[in-house]
Amino acid sequence: MRDPLHTVLCTVGTSLLGHILPSDGRPSALPQAAEPWHRGDLDAVVRAVAGLPADDRRTGAELQSVHDLVARGYARPDARVELFHSATPDGRAVARVVAGVLRGRGHPVEVHEVEHLQDDDPKRFRSKGLRNLAKLLCRSVRAWGAAGTGIDATGGYKAQIAVAVVIGQALGVPVFYRHERFSEIIAFPPLPVSLDYGLWMRWSGLLEALDRGEWVRWLDVADDWEPPLEPMIERVALEEAEFLDLSPVGQVFHEVLRPRFRTDRDRLLPPPA
């Protein structure tokens, strides 16, 4: 069994709002938080939510899942928590409330806004938002170490769960999820899988160009194309031509293997003349 996690990377949604705001004719389940929410007093909302028992489902899925990780010994009571929220007003506000409650429970907290992660533009959500989430999660795992880091993918858009599981398998970190109706959190442990480093080496130039946002035409690479690249690259039709873009899976593939090349560079490349 692994030692308890020292760092939890937590995606943030708006489940807390479902309890604060009235819905479908039902009154607020947290009237003590609803009034300050409407007037924009988030500090008062933090106090109202923090006043509830830690296992009260009205605190929302994110706070429930972190509490469950600690209660079941998956994470240390003082584990660092990094929150990743959408680029929306509600996402920012809920993340601020969740952060305030967690700090009150003794967790160091850092908050990240994921650029382009929003539901107004589905194409931008897929092509940029999920990729940015993958970048941030991969970089945080590398910063804090895979051995003591886990991903809590409870909050946020459903597509984030798939991205988190891929990252977990690629980097060897556990991924956790808890639906508000579940009695406990569930874990997706890392599997003994590996990424194709040779494939990355052959296509690293293309992947790096796409990561920088450069336009690459499909016709320029079609003759050399390899089928394993299909889930990593998306084709976008623009002005009667097809261009390439990284998919969220491709972003994970690139983020995971690029640092390995930097580590191996001195061994793989000849010394300067």
PDB file of C-alpha atoms in Angstrom:
ATOM      1  CA  MET A   1       0.000   0.000   0.000  1.00  0.00           C
ATOM      2  CA  ARG A   2       1.255   3.473  -0.820  1.00  0.00           C
ATOM      3  CA  ASP A   3       2.062   5.986   1.879  1.00  0.00           C
ATOM      4  CA  PRO A   4      -0.626   8.665   2.293  1.00  0.00           C
ATOM      5  CA  LEU A   5      -0.488  11.332  -0.390  1.00  0.00           C
ATOM      6  CA  HIS A   6       1.277  14.574   0.444  1.00  0.00           C
ATOM      7  CA  THR A   7      -0.278  16.375  -2.552  1.00  0.00           C
ATOM      8  CA  VAL A   8      -3.777  16.168  -4.045  1.00  0.00           C
ATOM      9  CA  LEU A   9      -4.545  17.745  -7.424  1.00  0.00           C
ATOM     10  CA  CYS A  10      -8.267  18.450  -7.403  1.00  0.00           C
ATOM     11  CA  THR A  11     -10.476  19.478 -10.321  1.00  0.00           C
ATOM     12  CA  VAL A  12     -13.215  21.881  -9.264  1.00  0.00           C
ATOM     13  CA  GLY A  13     -16.772  22.097 -10.538  1.00  0.00           C
ATOM     14  CA  THR A  14     -19.854  23.854  -9.226  1.00  0.00           C
ATOM     15  CA  SER A  15     -21.587  21.108  -7.237  1.00  0.00           C
ATOM     16  CA  LEU A  16     -21.566  23.387  -4.196  1.00  0.00           C
ATOM     17  CA  LEU A  17     -23.817  25.797  -6.069  1.00  0.00           C
ATOM     18  CA  GLY A  18     -26.426  23.068  -6.419  1.00  0.00           C
ATOM     19  CA  HIS A  19     -26.862  23.210  -2.657  1.00  0.00           C
ATOM     20  CA  ILE A  20     -26.566  26.974  -2.254  1.00  0.00           C
ATOM     21  CA  LEU A  21     -28.935  28.115  -5.008  1.00  0.00           C
ATOM     22  CA  PRO A  22     -32.661  27.271  -5.230  1.00  0.00           C
ATOM     23  CA  SER A  23     -33.479  24.950  -8.131  1.00  0.00           C
ATOM     24  CA  ASP A  24     -36.670  23.693  -9.828  1.00  0.00           C
ATOM     25  CA  GLY A  25     -38.865  25.213  -7.172  1.00  0.00           C
ATOM     26  CA  ARG A  26     -36.829  23.734  -4.324  1.00  0.00           C
ATOM     27  CA  PRO A  27     -35.484  26.102  -1.679  1.00  0.00           C
ATOM     28  CA  SER A  28     -31.784  26.453  -1.004  1.00  0.00           C
ATOM     29  CA  ALA A  29     -30.304  23.602   1.016  1.00  0.00           C
ATOM     30  CA  LEU A  30     -27.859  26.152   2.478  1.00  0.00           C
ATOM     31  CA  PRO A  31     -29.842  29.330   3.112  1.00  0.00           C
ATOM     32  CA  GLN A  32     -27.081  30.562   5.426  1.00  0.00           C
ATOM     33  CA  ALA A  33     -24.770  30.581   2.372  1.00  0.00           C
ATOM     34  CA  ALA A  34     -27.305  31.641  -0.272  1.00  0.00           C
ATOM     35  CA  GLU A  35     -27.790  35.195   0.964  1.00  0.00           C
ATOM     36  CA  PRO A  36     -24.077  36.106   1.131  1.00  0.00           C
ATOM     37  CA  TRP A  37     -23.528  34.351  -2.216  1.00  0.00           C
ATOM     38  CA  HIS A  38     -26.073  36.605  -3.898  1.00  0.00           C
ATOM     39  CA  ARG A  39     -24.437  39.729  -2.518  1.00  0.00           C
ATOM     40  CA  GLY A  40     -20.947  38.503  -3.469  1.00  0.00           C
ATOM     41  CA  ASP A  41     -19.639  38.052   0.073  1.00  0.00           C
ATOM     42  CA  LEU A  42     -17.579  34.909  -0.509  1.00  0.00           C
ATOM     43  CA  ASP A  43     -15.839  35.140   2.868  1.00  0.00           C
ATOM     44  CA  ALA A  44     -19.249  34.759   4.512  1.00  0.00           C
ATOM     45  CA  VAL A  45     -20.006  31.802   2.229  1.00  0.00           C
ATOM     46  CA  VAL A  46     -16.744  30.186   3.361  1.00  0.00           C
ATOM     47  CA  ARG A  47     -17.760  30.629   6.998  1.00  0.00           C
ATOM     48  CA  ALA A  48     -21.214  29.160   6.337  1.00  0.00           C
ATOM     49  CA  VAL A  49     -19.852  26.087   4.543  1.00  0.00           C
ATOM     50  CA  ALA A  50     -17.014  25.618   7.043  1.00  0.00           C
ATOM     51  CA  GLY A  51     -19.599  25.569   9.829  1.00  0.00           C
ATOM     52  CA  LEU A  52     -21.078  22.332   8.490  1.00  0.00           C
ATOM     53  CA  PRO A  53     -19.757  18.905   9.537  1.00  0.00           C
ATOM     54  CA  ALA A  54     -16.964  17.787   7.208  1.00  0.00           C
ATOM     55  CA  ASP A  55     -19.017  14.770   6.073  1.00  0.00           C
ATOM     56  CA  ASP A  56     -22.149  16.836   5.286  1.00  0.00           C
ATOM     57  CA  ARG A  57     -22.997  16.277   1.614  1.00  0.00           C
ATOM     58  CA  ARG A  58     -24.135  19.874   1.288  1.00  0.00           C
ATOM     59  CA  THR A  59     -20.479  20.933   1.314  1.00  0.00           C
ATOM     60  CA  GLY A  60     -20.262  19.683  -2.281  1.00  0.00           C
ATOM     61  CA  ALA A  61     -18.424  16.919  -4.096  1.00  0.00           C
ATOM     62  CA  GLU A  62     -14.993  18.555  -4.013  1.00  0.00           C
ATOM     63  CA  LEU A  63     -14.853  19.093  -0.256  1.00  0.00           C
ATOM     64  CA  GLN A  64     -16.461  15.698   0.360  1.00  0.00           C
ATOM     65  CA  SER A  65     -13.869  13.917  -1.765  1.00  0.00           C
ATOM     66  CA  VAL A  66     -10.879  15.573  -0.084  1.00  0.00           C
ATOM     67  CA  HIS A  67     -12.375  14.806   3.340  1.00  0.00           C
ATOM     68  CA  ASP A  68     -12.880  11.185   2.269  1.00  0.00           C
ATOM     69  CA  LEU A  69      -9.288  10.886   1.022  1.00  0.00           C
ATOM     70  CA  VAL A  70      -8.039  11.949   4.448  1.00  0.00           C
ATOM     71  CA  ALA A  71     -10.582   9.933   6.440  1.00  0.00           C
ATOM     72  CA  ARG A  72      -9.719   6.713   4.584  1.00  0.00           C
ATOM     73  CA  GLY A  73      -5.981   7.214   4.862  1.00  0.00           C
ATOM     74  CA  TYR A  74      -5.354   7.923   1.191  1.00  0.00           C
ATOM     75  CA  ALA A  75      -4.031  11.421   1.973  1.00  0.00           C
ATOM     76  CA  ARG A  76      -2.327  13.068   4.938  1.00  0.00           C
ATOM     77  CA  PRO A  77      -4.457  15.343   7.129  1.00  0.00           C
ATOM     78  CA  ASP A  78      -2.198  18.253   6.150  1.00  0.00           C
ATOM     79  CA  ALA A  79      -1.872  17.283   2.471  1.00  0.00           C
ATOM     80  CA  ARG A  80      -1.242  20.086   0.036  1.00  0.00           C
ATOM     81  CA  VAL A  81      -4.236  20.638  -2.273  1.00  0.00           C
ATOM     82  CA  GLU A  82      -4.015  22.264  -5.696  1.00  0.00           C
ATOM     83  CA  LEU A  83      -7.357  23.304  -7.182  1.00  0.00           C
ATOM     84  CA  PHE A  84      -7.943  23.511 -10.951  1.00  0.00           C
ATOM     85  CA  HIS A  85     -11.082  25.435 -11.887  1.00  0.00           C
ATOM     86  CA  SER A  86     -12.809  26.526 -15.078  1.00  0.00           C
ATOM     87  CA  ALA A  87     -12.375  29.940 -16.676  1.00  0.00           C
ATOM     88  CA  THR A  88     -15.882  31.000 -15.624  1.00  0.00           C
ATOM     89  CA  PRO A  89     -17.218  33.346 -12.922  1.00  0.00           C
ATOM     90  CA  ASP A  90     -18.912  30.483 -11.061  1.00  0.00           C
ATOM     91  CA  GLY A  91     -15.774  28.331 -11.326  1.00  0.00           C
ATOM     92  CA  ARG A  92     -13.616  31.091  -9.847  1.00  0.00           C
ATOM     93  CA  ALA A  93     -16.062  31.777  -7.026  1.00  0.00           C
ATOM     94  CA  VAL A  94     -16.572  28.135  -6.047  1.00  0.00           C
ATOM     95  CA  ALA A  95     -12.808  27.507  -6.117  1.00  0.00           C
ATOM     96  CA  ARG A  96     -12.304  30.446  -3.777  1.00  0.00           C
ATOM     97  CA  VAL A  97     -14.874  29.046  -1.345  1.00  0.00           C
ATOM     98  CA  VAL A  98     -13.450  25.512  -1.509  1.00  0.00           C
ATOM     99  CA  ALA A  99      -9.937  26.895  -0.967  1.00  0.00           C
ATOM    100  CA  GLY A 100     -11.076  28.888   2.058  1.00  0.00           C
ATOM    101  CA  VAL A 101     -12.716  25.881   3.688  1.00  0.00           C
ATOM    102  CA  LEU A 102      -9.721  23.622   3.017  1.00  0.00           C
ATOM    103  CA  ARG A 103      -7.291  26.157   4.467  1.00  0.00           C
ATOM    104  CA  GLY A 104      -9.438  26.216   7.590  1.00  0.00           C
ATOM    105  CA  ARG A 105      -9.016  22.450   7.814  1.00  0.00           C
ATOM    106  CA  GLY A 106      -5.222  22.768   7.762  1.00  0.00           C
ATOM    107  CA  HIS A 107      -4.469  22.166   4.078  1.00  0.00           C
ATOM    108  CA  PRO A 108      -2.033  24.409   2.185  1.00  0.00           C
ATOM    109  CA  VAL A 109      -3.925  25.357  -0.988  1.00  0.00           C
ATOM    110  CA  GLU A 110      -2.946  26.733  -4.387  1.00  0.00           C
ATOM    111  CA  VAL A 111      -5.566  27.693  -6.989  1.00  0.00           C
ATOM    112  CA  HIS A 112      -5.129  27.474 -10.774  1.00  0.00           C
ATOM    113  CA  GLU A 113      -7.512  28.804 -13.413  1.00  0.00           C
ATOM    114  CA  VAL A 114      -7.493  26.617 -16.536  1.00  0.00           C
ATOM    115  CA  GLU A 115      -7.545  28.958 -19.512  1.00  0.00           C
ATOM    116  CA  HIS A 116     -10.257  28.197 -22.114  1.00  0.00           C
ATOM    117  CA  LEU A 117     -11.914  25.587 -19.881  1.00  0.00           C
ATOM    118  CA  GLN A 118     -15.486  26.825 -20.284  1.00  0.00           C
ATOM    119  CA  ASP A 119     -18.776  25.646 -21.775  1.00  0.00           C
ATOM    120  CA  ASP A 120     -19.584  28.544 -24.113  1.00  0.00           C
ATOM    121  CA  ASP A 121     -17.475  27.228 -27.003  1.00  0.00           C
ATOM    122  CA  PRO A 122     -17.241  23.406 -27.279  1.00  0.00           C
ATOM    123  CA  LYS A 123     -14.432  23.522 -29.846  1.00  0.00           C
ATOM    124  CA  ARG A 124     -12.299  25.790 -27.673  1.00  0.00           C
ATOM    125  CA  PHE A 125     -13.109  23.614 -24.649  1.00  0.00           C
ATOM    126  CA  ARG A 126     -11.817  20.505 -26.435  1.00  0.00           C
ATOM    127  CA  SER A 127      -8.905  21.936 -28.398  1.00  0.00           C
ATOM    128  CA  LYS A 128      -7.545  24.327 -25.771  1.00  0.00           C
ATOM    129  CA  GLY A 129      -9.272  23.914 -22.408  1.00  0.00           C
ATOM    130  CA  LEU A 130      -8.683  20.194 -21.900  1.00  0.00           C
ATOM    131  CA  ARG A 131      -5.153  20.501 -23.265  1.00  0.00           C
ATOM    132  CA  ASN A 132      -4.384  23.296 -20.809  1.00  0.00           C
ATOM    133  CA  LEU A 133      -5.748  21.149 -17.981  1.00  0.00           C
ATOM    134  CA  ALA A 134      -3.471  18.300 -19.078  1.00  0.00           C
ATOM    135  CA  LYS A 135      -0.464  20.640 -19.126  1.00  0.00           C
ATOM    136  CA  LEU A 136      -1.135  21.987 -15.649  1.00  0.00           C
ATOM    137  CA  LEU A 137      -1.799  18.579 -14.092  1.00  0.00           C
ATOM    138  CA  CYS A 138       1.308  17.012 -15.655  1.00  0.00           C
ATOM    139  CA  ARG A 139       3.494  19.889 -14.525  1.00  0.00           C
ATOM    140  CA  SER A 140       2.168  19.722 -10.968  1.00  0.00           C
ATOM    141  CA  VAL A 141       2.811  15.967 -10.806  1.00  0.00           C
ATOM    142  CA  ARG A 142       6.389  16.562 -11.940  1.00  0.00           C
ATOM    143  CA  ALA A 143       6.823  19.435  -9.473  1.00  0.00           C
ATOM    144  CA  TRP A 144       5.673  17.477  -6.412  1.00  0.00           C
ATOM    145  CA  GLY A 145       6.679  13.946  -7.415  1.00  0.00           C
ATOM    146  CA  ALA A 146       4.564  11.069  -8.656  1.00  0.00           C
ATOM    147  CA  ALA A 147       5.281   8.953  -5.565  1.00  0.00           C
ATOM    148  CA  GLY A 148       3.237  11.145  -3.219  1.00  0.00           C
ATOM    149  CA  THR A 149       0.766  12.838  -5.555  1.00  0.00           C
ATOM    150  CA  GLY A 150      -2.781  11.844  -6.526  1.00  0.00           C
ATOM    151  CA  ILE A 151      -5.465  13.341  -8.742  1.00  0.00           C
ATOM    152  CA  ASP A 152      -8.970  13.903  -7.384  1.00  0.00           C
ATOM    153  CA  ALA A 153     -11.107  14.166 -10.536  1.00  0.00           C
ATOM    154  CA  THR A 154     -14.422  14.495  -8.711  1.00  0.00           C
ATOM    155  CA  GLY A 155     -15.276  18.069  -9.678  1.00  0.00           C
ATOM    156  CA  GLY A 156     -15.820  19.729 -13.012  1.00  0.00           C
ATOM    157  CA  TYR A 157     -16.798  18.623 -16.484  1.00  0.00           C
ATOM    158  CA  LYS A 158     -17.108  14.880 -17.138  1.00  0.00           C
ATOM    159  CA  ALA A 159     -14.449  15.031 -19.870  1.00  0.00           C
ATOM    160  CA  GLN A 160     -11.937  16.042 -17.201  1.00  0.00           C
ATOM    161  CA  ILE A 161     -12.260  12.608 -15.594  1.00  0.00           C
ATOM    162  CA  ALA A 162     -11.076  10.909 -18.796  1.00  0.00           C
ATOM    163  CA  VAL A 163      -8.112  13.278 -19.098  1.00  0.00           C
ATOM    164  CA  ALA A 164      -7.201  12.718 -15.442  1.00  0.00           C
ATOM    165  CA  VAL A 165      -7.296   8.920 -15.810  1.00  0.00           C
ATOM    166  CA  VAL A 166      -5.017   9.081 -18.877  1.00  0.00           C
ATOM    167  CA  ILE A 167      -2.566  11.267 -16.941  1.00  0.00           C
ATOM    168  CA  GLY A 168      -2.708   8.883 -13.995  1.00  0.00           C
ATOM    169  CA  GLN A 169      -1.830   5.905 -16.183  1.00  0.00           C
ATOM    170  CA  ALA A 170       0.904   7.808 -18.026  1.00  0.00           C
ATOM    171  CA  LEU A 171       2.610   9.181 -14.908  1.00  0.00           C
ATOM    172  CA  GLY A 172       1.876   6.338 -12.502  1.00  0.00           C
ATOM    173  CA  VAL A 173      -0.275   8.303 -10.060  1.00  0.00           C
ATOM    174  CA  PRO A 174      -3.624   7.217  -8.586  1.00  0.00           C
ATOM    175  CA  VAL A 175      -6.802   8.957  -9.684  1.00  0.00           C
ATOM    176  CA  PHE A 176      -9.829   9.265  -7.401  1.00  0.00           C
ATOM    177  CA  TYR A 177     -13.476  10.045  -8.046  1.00  0.00           C
ATOM    178  CA  ARG A 178     -16.508  10.462  -5.856  1.00  0.00           C
ATOM    179  CA  HIS A 179     -20.039  11.144  -7.023  1.00  0.00           C
ATOM    180  CA  GLU A 180     -22.127  12.992  -4.465  1.00  0.00           C
ATOM    181  CA  ARG A 181     -24.423   9.967  -4.169  1.00  0.00           C
ATOM    182  CA  PHE A 182     -21.566   7.522  -3.550  1.00  0.00           C
ATOM    183  CA  SER A 183     -20.970   6.463   0.034  1.00  0.00           C
ATOM    184  CA  GLU A 184     -17.202   6.566  -0.502  1.00  0.00           C
ATOM    185  CA  ILE A 185     -14.523   7.625  -2.935  1.00  0.00           C
ATOM    186  CA  ILE A 186     -13.316   5.182  -5.600  1.00  0.00           C
ATOM    187  CA  ALA A 187      -9.765   4.851  -6.918  1.00  0.00           C
ATOM    188  CA  PHE A 188      -8.374   4.226 -10.392  1.00  0.00           C
ATOM    189  CA  PRO A 189      -4.923   2.830  -9.557  1.00  0.00           C
ATOM    190  CA  PRO A 190      -2.147   3.232 -12.127  1.00  0.00           C
ATOM    191  CA  LEU A 191      -1.648   0.242 -14.423  1.00  0.00           C
ATOM    192  CA  PRO A 192       1.707  -1.162 -15.611  1.00  0.00           C
ATOM    193  CA  VAL A 193       1.558   0.549 -19.001  1.00  0.00           C
ATOM    194  CA  SER A 194       4.209   2.532 -20.827  1.00  0.00           C
ATOM    195  CA  LEU A 195       4.175   5.151 -23.562  1.00  0.00           C
ATOM    196  CA  ASP A 196       5.977   4.624 -26.861  1.00  0.00           C
ATOM    197  CA  TYR A 197       9.116   6.722 -26.474  1.00  0.00           C
ATOM    198  CA  GLY A 198      10.284   5.764 -29.955  1.00  0.00           C
ATOM    199  CA  LEU A 199       7.063   7.130 -31.451  1.00  0.00           C
ATOM    200  CA  TRP A 200       7.565  10.382 -29.560  1.00  0.00           C
ATOM    201  CA  MET A 201      11.170  10.640 -30.765  1.00  0.00           C
ATOM    202  CA  ARG A 202      10.102  10.201 -34.382  1.00  0.00           C
ATOM    203  CA  TRP A 203       7.357  12.818 -34.138  1.00  0.00           C
ATOM    204  CA  SER A 204       8.663  15.173 -31.459  1.00  0.00           C
ATOM    205  CA  GLY A 205       9.191  17.968 -33.985  1.00  0.00           C
ATOM    206  CA  LEU A 206       5.540  17.871 -35.011  1.00  0.00           C
ATOM    207  CA  LEU A 207       4.312  17.576 -31.427  1.00  0.00           C
ATOM    208  CA  GLU A 208       6.467  20.496 -30.303  1.00  0.00           C
ATOM    209  CA  ALA A 209       5.249  22.650 -33.202  1.00  0.00           C
ATOM    210  CA  LEU A 210       1.612  21.892 -32.391  1.00  0.00           C
ATOM    211  CA  ASP A 211       2.232  22.540 -28.697  1.00  0.00           C
ATOM    212  CA  ARG A 212       3.531  26.005 -29.648  1.00  0.00           C
ATOM    213  CA  GLY A 213       0.326  26.638 -31.606  1.00  0.00           C
ATOM    214  CA  GLU A 214       1.900  26.486 -35.052  1.00  0.00           C
ATOM    215  CA  TRP A 215      -0.190  25.537 -38.075  1.00  0.00           C
ATOM    216  CA  VAL A 216       0.847  22.251 -39.719  1.00  0.00           C
ATOM    217  CA  ARG A 217      -0.908  20.966 -42.841  1.00  0.00           C
ATOM    218  CA  TRP A 218      -2.034  17.348 -42.954  1.00  0.00           C
ATOM    219  CA  LEU A 219      -0.656  16.981 -46.493  1.00  0.00           C
ATOM    220  CA  ASP A 220       2.831  17.836 -45.231  1.00  0.00           C
ATOM    221  CA  VAL A 221       2.955  14.747 -42.988  1.00  0.00           C
ATOM    222  CA  ALA A 222       0.447  12.362 -44.612  1.00  0.00           C
ATOM    223  CA  ASP A 223       3.027  10.220 -46.420  1.00  0.00           C
ATOM    224  CA  ASP A 224       4.887   9.402 -43.187  1.00  0.00           C
ATOM    225  CA  TRP A 225       1.822   9.113 -40.943  1.00  0.00           C
ATOM    226  CA  GLU A 226       1.678   6.317 -38.343  1.00  0.00           C
ATOM    227  CA  PRO A 227      -1.673   4.920 -37.076  1.00  0.00           C
ATOM    228  CA  PRO A 228      -0.703   5.144 -33.359  1.00  0.00           C
ATOM    229  CA  LEU A 229      -0.783   8.936 -33.756  1.00  0.00           C
ATOM    230  CA  GLU A 230      -4.528   8.972 -34.487  1.00  0.00           C
ATOM    231  CA  PRO A 231      -5.799   9.474 -30.899  1.00  0.00           C
ATOM    232  CA  MET A 232      -3.166  12.156 -30.300  1.00  0.00           C
ATOM    233  CA  ILE A 233      -3.785  14.423 -33.279  1.00  0.00           C
ATOM    234  CA  GLU A 234      -6.968  16.109 -34.466  1.00  0.00           C
ATOM    235  CA  ARG A 235      -7.555  17.304 -38.012  1.00  0.00           C
ATOM    236  CA  VAL A 236      -9.194  20.686 -38.472  1.00  0.00           C
ATOM    237  CA  ALA A 237     -10.643  21.820 -41.816  1.00  0.00           C
ATOM    238  CA  LEU A 238      -9.738  25.435 -42.603  1.00  0.00           C
ATOM    239  CA  GLU A 239     -10.049  27.184 -45.971  1.00  0.00           C
ATOM    240  CA  GLU A 240     -10.293  23.986 -48.027  1.00  0.00           C
ATOM    241  CA  ALA A 241      -7.254  22.422 -46.330  1.00  0.00           C
ATOM    242  CA  GLU A 242      -6.782  20.169 -43.309  1.00  0.00           C
ATOM    243  CA  PHE A 243      -4.534  21.319 -40.492  1.00  0.00           C
ATOM    244  CA  LEU A 244      -3.397  19.419 -37.418  1.00  0.00           C
ATOM    245  CA  ASP A 245      -3.889  20.112 -33.722  1.00  0.00           C
ATOM    246  CA  LEU A 246      -2.993  18.243 -30.551  1.00  0.00           C
ATOM    247  CA  SER A 247      -5.777  16.322 -28.833  1.00  0.00           C
ATOM    248  CA  PRO A 248      -5.912  16.205 -25.012  1.00  0.00           C
ATOM    249  CA  VAL A 249      -4.388  12.699 -25.158  1.00  0.00           C
ATOM    250  CA  GLY A 250      -1.636  13.993 -27.431  1.00  0.00           C
ATOM    251  CA  GLN A 251      -0.935  16.788 -24.970  1.00  0.00           C
ATOM    252  CA  VAL A 252      -0.505  14.240 -22.175  1.00  0.00           C
ATOM    253  CA  PHE A 253       1.771  12.106 -24.398  1.00  0.00           C
ATOM    254  CA  HIS A 254       3.954  15.122 -25.177  1.00  0.00           C
ATOM    255  CA  GLU A 255       4.020  16.476 -21.619  1.00  0.00           C
ATOM    256  CA  VAL A 256       5.046  13.101 -20.185  1.00  0.00           C
ATOM    257  CA  LEU A 257       7.798  12.202 -22.673  1.00  0.00           C
ATOM    258  CA  ARG A 258       9.350  15.601 -23.386  1.00  0.00           C
ATOM    259  CA  PRO A 259      11.025  15.796 -19.931  1.00  0.00           C
ATOM    260  CA  ARG A 260      12.384  12.273 -20.448  1.00  0.00           C
ATOM    261  CA  PHE A 261      14.155  13.439 -23.608  1.00  0.00           C
ATOM    262  CA  ARG A 262      15.620  16.396 -21.737  1.00  0.00           C
ATOM    263  CA  THR A 263      16.969  13.953 -19.151  1.00  0.00           C
ATOM    264  CA  ASP A 264      18.366  11.603 -21.814  1.00  0.00           C
ATOM    265  CA  ARG A 265      19.645  14.321 -24.143  1.00  0.00           C
ATOM    266  CA  ASP A 266      23.304  14.181 -23.106  1.00  0.00           C
ATOM    267  CA  ARG A 267      23.328  10.413 -23.551  1.00  0.00           C
ATOM    268  CA  LEU A 268      21.480  10.399 -26.879  1.00  0.00           C
ATOM    269  CA  LEU A 269      23.129  13.322 -28.660  1.00  0.00           C
ATOM    270  CA  PRO A 270      26.785  13.573 -29.689  1.00  0.00           C
ATOM    271  CA  PRO A 271      28.971  16.063 -27.801  1.00  0.00           C
ATOM    272  CA  PRO A 272      29.418  19.508 -29.381  1.00  0.00           C
ATOM    273  CA  ALA A 273      32.323  19.774 -31.812  1.00  0.00           C
TER     274      ALA A 273
END
